Every structure is written in structure tokens, then in C-alpha cells.
PDB file of C-alpha atoms in Angstrom:
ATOM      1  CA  UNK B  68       0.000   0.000   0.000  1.00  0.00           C
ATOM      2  CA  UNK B  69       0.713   3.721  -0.060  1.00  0.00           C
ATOM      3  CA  UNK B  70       1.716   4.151   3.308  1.00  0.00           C
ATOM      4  CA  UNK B  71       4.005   1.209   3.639  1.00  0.00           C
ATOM      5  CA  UNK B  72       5.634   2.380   0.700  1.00  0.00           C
ATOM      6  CA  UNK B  73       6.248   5.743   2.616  1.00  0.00           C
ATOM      7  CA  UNK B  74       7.005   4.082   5.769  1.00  0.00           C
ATOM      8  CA  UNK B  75       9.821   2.152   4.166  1.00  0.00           C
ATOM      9  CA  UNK B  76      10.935   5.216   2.288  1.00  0.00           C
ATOM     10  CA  UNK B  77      11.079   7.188   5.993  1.00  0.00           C
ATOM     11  CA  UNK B  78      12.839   4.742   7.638  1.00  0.00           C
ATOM     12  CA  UNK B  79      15.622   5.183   4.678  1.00  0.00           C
ATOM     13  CA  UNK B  80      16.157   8.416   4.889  1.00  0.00           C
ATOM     14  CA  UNK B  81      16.097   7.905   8.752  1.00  0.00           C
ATOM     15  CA  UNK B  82      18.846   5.932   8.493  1.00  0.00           C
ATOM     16  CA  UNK B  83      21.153   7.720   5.977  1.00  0.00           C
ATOM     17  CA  UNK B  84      20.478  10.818   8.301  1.00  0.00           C
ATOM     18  CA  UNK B  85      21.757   9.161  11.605  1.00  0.00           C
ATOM     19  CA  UNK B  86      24.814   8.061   9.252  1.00  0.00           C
ATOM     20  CA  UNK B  87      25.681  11.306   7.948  1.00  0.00           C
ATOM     21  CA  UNK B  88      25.381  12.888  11.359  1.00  0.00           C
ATOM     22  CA  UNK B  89      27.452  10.634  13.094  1.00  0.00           C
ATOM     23  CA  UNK B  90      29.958  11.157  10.371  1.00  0.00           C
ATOM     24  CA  UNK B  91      29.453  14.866   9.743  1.00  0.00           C
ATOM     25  CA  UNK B  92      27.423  16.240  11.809  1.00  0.00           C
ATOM     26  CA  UNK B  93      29.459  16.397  15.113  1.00  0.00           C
ATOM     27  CA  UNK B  94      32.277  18.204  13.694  1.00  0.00           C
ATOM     28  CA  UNK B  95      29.447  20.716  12.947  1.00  0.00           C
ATOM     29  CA  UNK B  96      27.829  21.272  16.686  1.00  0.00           C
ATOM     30  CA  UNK B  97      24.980  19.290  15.204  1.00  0.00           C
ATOM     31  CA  UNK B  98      23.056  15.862  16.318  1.00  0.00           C
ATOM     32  CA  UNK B  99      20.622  14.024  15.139  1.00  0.00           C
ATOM     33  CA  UNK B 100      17.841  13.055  17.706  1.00  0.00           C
ATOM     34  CA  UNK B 101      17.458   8.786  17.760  1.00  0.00           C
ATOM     35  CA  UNK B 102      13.988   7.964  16.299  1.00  0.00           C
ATOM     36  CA  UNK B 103      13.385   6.674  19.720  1.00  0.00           C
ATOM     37  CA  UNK B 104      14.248   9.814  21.110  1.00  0.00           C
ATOM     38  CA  UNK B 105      12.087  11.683  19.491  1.00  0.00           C
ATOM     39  CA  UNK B 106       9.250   8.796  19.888  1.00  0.00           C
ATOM     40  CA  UNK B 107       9.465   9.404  23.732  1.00  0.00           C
ATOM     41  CA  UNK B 108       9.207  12.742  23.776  1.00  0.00           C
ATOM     42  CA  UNK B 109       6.143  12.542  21.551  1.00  0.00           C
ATOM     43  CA  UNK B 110       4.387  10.327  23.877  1.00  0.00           C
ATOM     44  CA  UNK B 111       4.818  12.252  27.336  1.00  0.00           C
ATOM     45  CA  UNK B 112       3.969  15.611  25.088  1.00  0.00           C
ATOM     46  CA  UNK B 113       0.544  13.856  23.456  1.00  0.00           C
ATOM     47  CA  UNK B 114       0.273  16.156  21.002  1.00  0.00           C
ATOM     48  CA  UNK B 115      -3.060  16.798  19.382  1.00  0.00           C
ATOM     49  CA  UNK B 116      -5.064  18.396  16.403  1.00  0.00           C
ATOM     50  CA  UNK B 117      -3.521  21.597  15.500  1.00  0.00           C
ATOM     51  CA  UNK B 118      -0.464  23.267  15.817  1.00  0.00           C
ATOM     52  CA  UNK B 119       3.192  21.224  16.437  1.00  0.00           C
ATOM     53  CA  UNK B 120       5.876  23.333  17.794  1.00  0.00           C
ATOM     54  CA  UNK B 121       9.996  21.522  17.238  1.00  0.00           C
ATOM     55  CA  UNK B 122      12.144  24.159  18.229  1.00  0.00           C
ATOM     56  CA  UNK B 123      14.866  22.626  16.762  1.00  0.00           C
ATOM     57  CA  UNK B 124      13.815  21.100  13.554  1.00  0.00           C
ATOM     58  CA  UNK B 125      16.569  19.487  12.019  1.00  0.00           C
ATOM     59  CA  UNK B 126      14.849  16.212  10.174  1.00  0.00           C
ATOM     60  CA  UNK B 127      11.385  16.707  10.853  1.00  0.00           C
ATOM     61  CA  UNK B 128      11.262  13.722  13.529  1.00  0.00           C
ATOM     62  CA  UNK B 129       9.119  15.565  15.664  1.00  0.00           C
ATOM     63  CA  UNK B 130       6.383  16.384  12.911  1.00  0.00           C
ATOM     64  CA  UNK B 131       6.377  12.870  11.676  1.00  0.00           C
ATOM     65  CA  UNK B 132       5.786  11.258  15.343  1.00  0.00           C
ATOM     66  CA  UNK B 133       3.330  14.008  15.848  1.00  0.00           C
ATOM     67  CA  UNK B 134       1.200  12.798  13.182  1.00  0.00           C
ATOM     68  CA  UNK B 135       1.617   8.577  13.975  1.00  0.00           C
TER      69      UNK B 135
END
């Protein structure tokens, strides 16, 4: 279906984002948030319908969790 297709495609990019900034990232001041990080902090936060707030908005995590 559709939204396996875009699960699958998610968890790629998840993955080649954690690689790149374990490799890159770092040297920059920057770090990428574990998906089950960011899966935590969705669940004691229980967001709801309307606005999302991710101060630091690197990947999107936040959005994506918000909306699962």
C-alpha cells in the first residue's frame, strides 16, 4: 500500500540521516535526535489536532511522530 511504501521510504532516509550525522554532523555542533528519542518525547507531550511546535527542527522527527 501507499503508506508502507512511505514508511519504508522514511525509515531510509532515517537511516542515511543518523549516518551522515554521526559522520558529519558532530564536527558541525549538530546531532541528530534517535527515532526513539524523538518517539518518547512525543508520547509524554501527546500532542493533538492543530499546531506542532519543534524548536529545533533538524529532520522533521518531531512532525512525523506528531502525526503517527
Amino acid at each position: 500500500t501507499e503508506s508502507r511504501k512511505q514508511d519504508v521510504l522514511g525509515r531510509v532516509y532515517e537511516y542515511f540521516i543518523a549516518k551522515f550525522a554521526s559522520a558529519e554532523g558532530k564536527n558541525a555542533g549538530e546531532f541528530y535526535t534517535p527515532s526513539s528519542i524523538v518517539k518518547l518525547l512525543v508520547e509524554m507531550i501527546e500532542p493533538y489536532k492543530g499546531r506542532i511546535y519543534d524548536p529545533c527542527c533538524g529532520s522533521g522527527g518531531m512532525f512525523v511522530q506528531s502525526e503517527r
